Short mmCIF file of C-alpha atoms in Angstrom, two decimals:
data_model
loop_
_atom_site.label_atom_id
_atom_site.label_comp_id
_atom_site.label_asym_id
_atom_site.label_seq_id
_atom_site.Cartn_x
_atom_site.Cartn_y
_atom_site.Cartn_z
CA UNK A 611 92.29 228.30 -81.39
CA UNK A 612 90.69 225.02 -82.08
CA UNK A 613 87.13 224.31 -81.42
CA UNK A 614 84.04 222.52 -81.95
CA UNK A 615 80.65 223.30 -83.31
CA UNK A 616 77.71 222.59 -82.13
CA UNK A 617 73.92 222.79 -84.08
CA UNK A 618 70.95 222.43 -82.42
CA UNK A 619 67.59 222.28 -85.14
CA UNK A 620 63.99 222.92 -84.33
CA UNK A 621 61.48 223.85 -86.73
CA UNK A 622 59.50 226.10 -84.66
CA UNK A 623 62.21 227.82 -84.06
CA UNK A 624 62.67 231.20 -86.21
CA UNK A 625 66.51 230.82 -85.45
CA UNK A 626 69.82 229.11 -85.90
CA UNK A 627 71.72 229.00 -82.77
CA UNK A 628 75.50 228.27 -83.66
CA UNK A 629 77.90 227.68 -79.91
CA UNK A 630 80.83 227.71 -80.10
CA UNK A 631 81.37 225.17 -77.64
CA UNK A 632 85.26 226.98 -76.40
CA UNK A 633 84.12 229.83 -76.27
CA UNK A 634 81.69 232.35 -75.00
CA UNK A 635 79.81 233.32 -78.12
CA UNK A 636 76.59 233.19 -79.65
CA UNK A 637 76.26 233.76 -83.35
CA UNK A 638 72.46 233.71 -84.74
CA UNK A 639 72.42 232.86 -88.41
CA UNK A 640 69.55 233.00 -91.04
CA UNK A 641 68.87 229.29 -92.18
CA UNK A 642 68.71 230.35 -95.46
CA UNK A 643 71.63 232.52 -95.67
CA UNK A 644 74.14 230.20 -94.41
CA UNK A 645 76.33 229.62 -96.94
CA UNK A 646 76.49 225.75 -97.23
CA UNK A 647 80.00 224.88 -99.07
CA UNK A 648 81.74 226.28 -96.32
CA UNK A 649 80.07 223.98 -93.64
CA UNK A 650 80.89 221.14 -95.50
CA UNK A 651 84.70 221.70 -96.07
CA UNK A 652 85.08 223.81 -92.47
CA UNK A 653 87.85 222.73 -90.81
CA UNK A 654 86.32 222.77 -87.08
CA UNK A 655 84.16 219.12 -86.49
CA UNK A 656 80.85 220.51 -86.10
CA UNK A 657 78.07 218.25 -84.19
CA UNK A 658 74.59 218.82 -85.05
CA UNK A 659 71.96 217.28 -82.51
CA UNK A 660 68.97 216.54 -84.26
CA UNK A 661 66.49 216.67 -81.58
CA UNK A 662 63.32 217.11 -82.90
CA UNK A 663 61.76 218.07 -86.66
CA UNK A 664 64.72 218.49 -89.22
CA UNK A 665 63.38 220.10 -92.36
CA UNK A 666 64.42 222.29 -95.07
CA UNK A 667 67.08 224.52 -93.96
CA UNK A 668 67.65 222.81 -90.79
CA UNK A 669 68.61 219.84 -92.64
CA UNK A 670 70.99 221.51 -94.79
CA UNK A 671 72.87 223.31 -92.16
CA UNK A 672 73.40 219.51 -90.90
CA UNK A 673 73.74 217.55 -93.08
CA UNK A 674 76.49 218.77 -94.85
CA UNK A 675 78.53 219.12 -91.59
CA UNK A 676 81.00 216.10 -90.06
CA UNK A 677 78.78 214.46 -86.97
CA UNK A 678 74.76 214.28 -87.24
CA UNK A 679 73.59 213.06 -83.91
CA UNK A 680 69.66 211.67 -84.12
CA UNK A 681 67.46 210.59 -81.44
CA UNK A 682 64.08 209.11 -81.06
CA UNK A 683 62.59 212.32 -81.63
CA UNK A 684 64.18 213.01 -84.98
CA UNK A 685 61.91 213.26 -87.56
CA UNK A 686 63.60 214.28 -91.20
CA UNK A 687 62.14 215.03 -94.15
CA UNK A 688 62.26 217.35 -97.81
CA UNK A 689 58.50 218.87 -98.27
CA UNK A 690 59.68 221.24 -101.52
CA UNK A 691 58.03 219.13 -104.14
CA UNK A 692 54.32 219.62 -102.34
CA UNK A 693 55.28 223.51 -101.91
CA UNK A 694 55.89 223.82 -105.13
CA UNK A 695 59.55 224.48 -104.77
CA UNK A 696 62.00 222.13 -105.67
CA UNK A 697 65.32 220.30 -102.99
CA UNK A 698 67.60 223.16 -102.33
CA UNK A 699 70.24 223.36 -99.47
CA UNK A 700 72.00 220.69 -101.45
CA UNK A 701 69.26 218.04 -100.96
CA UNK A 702 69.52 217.12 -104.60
CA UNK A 703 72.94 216.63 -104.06
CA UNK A 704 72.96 213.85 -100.51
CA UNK A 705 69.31 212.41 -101.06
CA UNK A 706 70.97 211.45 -104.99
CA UNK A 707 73.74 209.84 -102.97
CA UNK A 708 71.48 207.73 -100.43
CA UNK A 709 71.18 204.09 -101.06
CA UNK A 710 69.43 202.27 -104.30
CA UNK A 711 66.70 204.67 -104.96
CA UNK A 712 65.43 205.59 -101.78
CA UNK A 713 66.59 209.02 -102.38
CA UNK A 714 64.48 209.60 -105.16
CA UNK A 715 61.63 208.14 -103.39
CA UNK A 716 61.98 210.07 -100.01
CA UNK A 717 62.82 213.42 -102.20
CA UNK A 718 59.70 212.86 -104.53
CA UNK A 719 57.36 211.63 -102.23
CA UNK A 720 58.15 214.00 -98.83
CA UNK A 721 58.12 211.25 -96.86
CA UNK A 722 59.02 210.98 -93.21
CA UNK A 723 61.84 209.47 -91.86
CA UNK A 724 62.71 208.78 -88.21
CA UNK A 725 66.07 208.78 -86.40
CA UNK A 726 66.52 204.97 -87.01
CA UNK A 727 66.06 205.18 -90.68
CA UNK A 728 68.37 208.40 -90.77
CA UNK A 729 71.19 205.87 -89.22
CA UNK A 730 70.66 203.12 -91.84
CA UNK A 731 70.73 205.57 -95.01
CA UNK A 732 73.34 207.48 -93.75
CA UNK A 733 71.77 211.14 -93.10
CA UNK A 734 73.12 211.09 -89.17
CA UNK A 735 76.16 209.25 -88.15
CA UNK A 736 74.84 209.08 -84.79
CA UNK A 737 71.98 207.90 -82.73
CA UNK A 738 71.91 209.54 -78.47
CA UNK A 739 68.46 208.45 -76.68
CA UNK A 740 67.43 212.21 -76.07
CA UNK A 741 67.51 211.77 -72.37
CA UNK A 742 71.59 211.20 -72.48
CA UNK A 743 71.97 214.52 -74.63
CA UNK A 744 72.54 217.01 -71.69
CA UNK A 745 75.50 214.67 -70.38
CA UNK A 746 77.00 214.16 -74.27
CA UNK A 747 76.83 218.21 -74.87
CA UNK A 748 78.64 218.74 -71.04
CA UNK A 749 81.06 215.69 -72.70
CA UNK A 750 81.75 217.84 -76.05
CA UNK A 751 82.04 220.99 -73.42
CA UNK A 752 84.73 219.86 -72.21
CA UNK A 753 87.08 219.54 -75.06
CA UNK A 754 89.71 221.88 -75.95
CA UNK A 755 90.81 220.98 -79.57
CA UNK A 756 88.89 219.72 -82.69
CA UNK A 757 89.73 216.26 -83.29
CA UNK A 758 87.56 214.93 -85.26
CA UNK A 759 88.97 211.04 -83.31
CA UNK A 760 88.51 213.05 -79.90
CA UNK A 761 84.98 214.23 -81.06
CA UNK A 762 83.73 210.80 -82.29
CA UNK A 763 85.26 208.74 -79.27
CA UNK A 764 83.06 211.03 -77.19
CA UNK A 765 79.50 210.74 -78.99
CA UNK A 766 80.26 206.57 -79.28
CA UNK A 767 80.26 206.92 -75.44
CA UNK A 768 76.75 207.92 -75.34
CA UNK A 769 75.28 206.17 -78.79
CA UNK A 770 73.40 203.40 -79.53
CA UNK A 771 71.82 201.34 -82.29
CA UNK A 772 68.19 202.40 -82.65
CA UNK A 773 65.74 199.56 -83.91
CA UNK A 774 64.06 200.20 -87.04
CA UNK A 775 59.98 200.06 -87.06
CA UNK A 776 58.35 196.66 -88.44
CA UNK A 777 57.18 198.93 -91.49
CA UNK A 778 60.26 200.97 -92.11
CA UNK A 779 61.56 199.81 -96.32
CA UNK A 780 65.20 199.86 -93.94
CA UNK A 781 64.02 197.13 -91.68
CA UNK A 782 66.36 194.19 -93.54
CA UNK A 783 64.15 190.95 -92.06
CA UNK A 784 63.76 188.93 -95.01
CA UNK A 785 60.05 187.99 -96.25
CA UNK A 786 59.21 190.84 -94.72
CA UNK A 787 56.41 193.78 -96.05
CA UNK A 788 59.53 196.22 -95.36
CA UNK A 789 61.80 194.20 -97.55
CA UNK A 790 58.86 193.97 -100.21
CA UNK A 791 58.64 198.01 -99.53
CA UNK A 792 62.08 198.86 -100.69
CA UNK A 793 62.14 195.94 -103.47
CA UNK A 794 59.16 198.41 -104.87
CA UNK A 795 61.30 201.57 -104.12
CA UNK A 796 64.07 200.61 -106.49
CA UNK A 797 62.24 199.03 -109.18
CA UNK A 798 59.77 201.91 -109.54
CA UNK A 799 61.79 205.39 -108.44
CA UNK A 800 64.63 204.06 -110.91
CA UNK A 801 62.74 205.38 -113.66
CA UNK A 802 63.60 208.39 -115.64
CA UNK A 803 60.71 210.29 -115.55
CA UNK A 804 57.66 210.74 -113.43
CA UNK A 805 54.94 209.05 -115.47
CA UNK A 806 57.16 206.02 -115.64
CA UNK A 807 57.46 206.07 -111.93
CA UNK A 808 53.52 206.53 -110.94
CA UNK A 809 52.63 204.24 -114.04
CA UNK A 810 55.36 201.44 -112.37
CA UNK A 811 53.90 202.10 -108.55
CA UNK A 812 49.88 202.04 -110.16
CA UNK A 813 51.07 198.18 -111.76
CA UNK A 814 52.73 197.38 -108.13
CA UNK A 815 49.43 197.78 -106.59
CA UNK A 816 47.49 195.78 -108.82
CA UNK A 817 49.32 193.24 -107.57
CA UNK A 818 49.85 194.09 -103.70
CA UNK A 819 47.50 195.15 -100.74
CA UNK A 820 50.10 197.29 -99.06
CA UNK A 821 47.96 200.64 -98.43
CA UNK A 822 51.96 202.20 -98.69
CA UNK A 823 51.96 201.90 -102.44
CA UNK A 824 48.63 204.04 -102.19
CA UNK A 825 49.52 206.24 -100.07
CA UNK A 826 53.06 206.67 -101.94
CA UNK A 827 50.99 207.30 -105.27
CA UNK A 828 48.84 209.69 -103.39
CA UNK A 829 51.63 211.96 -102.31
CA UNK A 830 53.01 211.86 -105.78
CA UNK A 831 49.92 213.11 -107.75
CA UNK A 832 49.16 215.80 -104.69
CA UNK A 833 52.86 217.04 -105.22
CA UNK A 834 53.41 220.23 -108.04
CA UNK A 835 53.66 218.43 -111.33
CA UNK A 836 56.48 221.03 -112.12
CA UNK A 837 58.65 220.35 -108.71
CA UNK A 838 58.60 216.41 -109.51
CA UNK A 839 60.09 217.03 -113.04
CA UNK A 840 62.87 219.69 -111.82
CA UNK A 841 63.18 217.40 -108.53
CA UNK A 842 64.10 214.46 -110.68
CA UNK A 843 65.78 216.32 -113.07
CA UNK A 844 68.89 217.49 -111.00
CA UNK A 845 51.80 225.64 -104.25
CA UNK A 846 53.23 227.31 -101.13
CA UNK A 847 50.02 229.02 -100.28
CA UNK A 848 47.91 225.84 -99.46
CA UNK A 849 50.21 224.46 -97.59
CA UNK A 850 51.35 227.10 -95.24
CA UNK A 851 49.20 229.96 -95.75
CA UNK A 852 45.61 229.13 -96.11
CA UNK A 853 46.32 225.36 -94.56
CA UNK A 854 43.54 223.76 -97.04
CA UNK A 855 45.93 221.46 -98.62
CA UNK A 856 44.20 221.93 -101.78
CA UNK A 857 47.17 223.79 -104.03
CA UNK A 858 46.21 224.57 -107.76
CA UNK A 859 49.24 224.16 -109.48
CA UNK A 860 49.89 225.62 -113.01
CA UNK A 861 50.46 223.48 -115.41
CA UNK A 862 47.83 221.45 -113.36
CA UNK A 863 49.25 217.98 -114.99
CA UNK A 864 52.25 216.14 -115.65
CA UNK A 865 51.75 215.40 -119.65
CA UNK A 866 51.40 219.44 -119.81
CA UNK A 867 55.27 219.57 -119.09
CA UNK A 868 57.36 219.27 -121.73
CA UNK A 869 61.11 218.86 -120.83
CA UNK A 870 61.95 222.17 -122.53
CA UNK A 871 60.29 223.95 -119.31
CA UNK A 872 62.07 221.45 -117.08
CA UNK A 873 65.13 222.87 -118.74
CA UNK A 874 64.83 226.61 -117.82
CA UNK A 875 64.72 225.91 -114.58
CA UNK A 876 68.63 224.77 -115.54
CA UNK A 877 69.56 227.79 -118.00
CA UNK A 878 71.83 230.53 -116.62
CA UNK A 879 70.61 233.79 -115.94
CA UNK A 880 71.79 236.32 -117.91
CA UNK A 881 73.02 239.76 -115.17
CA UNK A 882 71.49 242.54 -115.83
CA UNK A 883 72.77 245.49 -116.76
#
């Protein structure tokens, strides 16, 4: 039988709820178990309504699928690189393919994006004010095959074109900081390696006042020295344990990397017997 699939994502949430919108079932998934490849070449449409904080695994059980729906509550983002950790759940692989460099930069840096700025680098295909959701999911109810035509006709009934923030790098109004913002994105996060990217931002703001190139540079040098090398090259406990945001990494520095440990984070693992 055909059908359609539909994702709801909240971070508080300990659970994946998958409905199957034909049907009577509920299947509860672990985020991190899901297996990914077979989202992203299932047959079945699936819609995933990004209603709220879309992180880590939430983001990768989305992302990969057909129809991302966002709405002014959206708020998207991939934290690994301050855990320590480095993009899994295939973030290397669509945050590579965004725009210019503002992959790199949003990957590296952690930072924050909001359903408008998910529309204009392509992460959701979709943007429902949240209020209108209820009457788009009774919409997607109500249909009995999975055209991916039917299913898009439907959520284009309810969508609109969000307007990006003043200080969003997206917002395309020319002379504007924004434009400035992503001029800075490309020249700097197109560098190979990390020192060339905070030694490119430090020589931006010697010659700008824009408190974002600080606060960009800040997030850079707070982030594990080791997860920006393997993150460009494609912790935990103060973040989410003891909440002092004061992680010791180890190495401690950037120049105590060489790019022979970057590589064994690369180097197959050998089974064991």
């Amino acid at each position: 039988m055909d059908g359609l699939f539909v994702l709801g994502v909240m971070l508080p949430q300990l659970f994946i709820i998958f409905t199957r919108v034909t049907g009577n079932g509920v299947l509860i998934l672990s985020a991190n178990n899901t297996p990914l490849t077979v989202i992203s070449t299932y047959s079945k449409p699936q819609v995933s309504i990004l209603n709220g904080i879309v992180m880590g695994g939430g983001l990768g059980l989305s992302v990969h699928g057909r129809f991302r729906v966002a709405t002014e509550k959206s708020v998207c983002a991939i934290r690994e690189a301050a855990l320590g950790a480095f993009p899994d759940v295939g973030a290397s692989y669509f945050y590579s393919r965004l725009p210019g460099f503002f992959g790199e930069y949003a990957g590296l840096t952690g930072a924050r994006l909001d359903g408008a700025e998910m529309i204009a680098c392509g992460l959701a295909t979709h943007f429902v004010h949240s209020e209108r959701l209820p009457f788009l999911e009774q919409a997607l109810a109500k249909v009995n095959k999975g055209d991916p035509d039917v299913i898009s006709s439907i959520i284009i009934l309810f969508s609109n074109i969000p307007k990006l923030k003043a200080e969003s790098p997206y917002h395309k109004r020319v002379h504007s900081i924004s434009l400035l913002r992503m001029k800075i994105i490309d020249r700097c996060f197109s560098r190979r390696t990390i020192e060339e990217i905070i030694s490119s931002l430090e020589n931006e703001a010697l010659n700008s006042k824009d408190d974002w190139i600080s606060s960009t540079l800040q997030s850079l040098k707070k982030a594990s020295p080791t997860s920006l090398k393997v993150s460009l090259r494609s912790g935990c406990r103060a973040i989410l344990i003891d909440k002092d945001r004061n992680p010791k990494w180890e190495p401690s520095r950037l120049e105590l990397i060489g790019d022979d440990d970057v590589e064994l984070y690369f180097s197959k693992i050998e089974d064991e017997d």
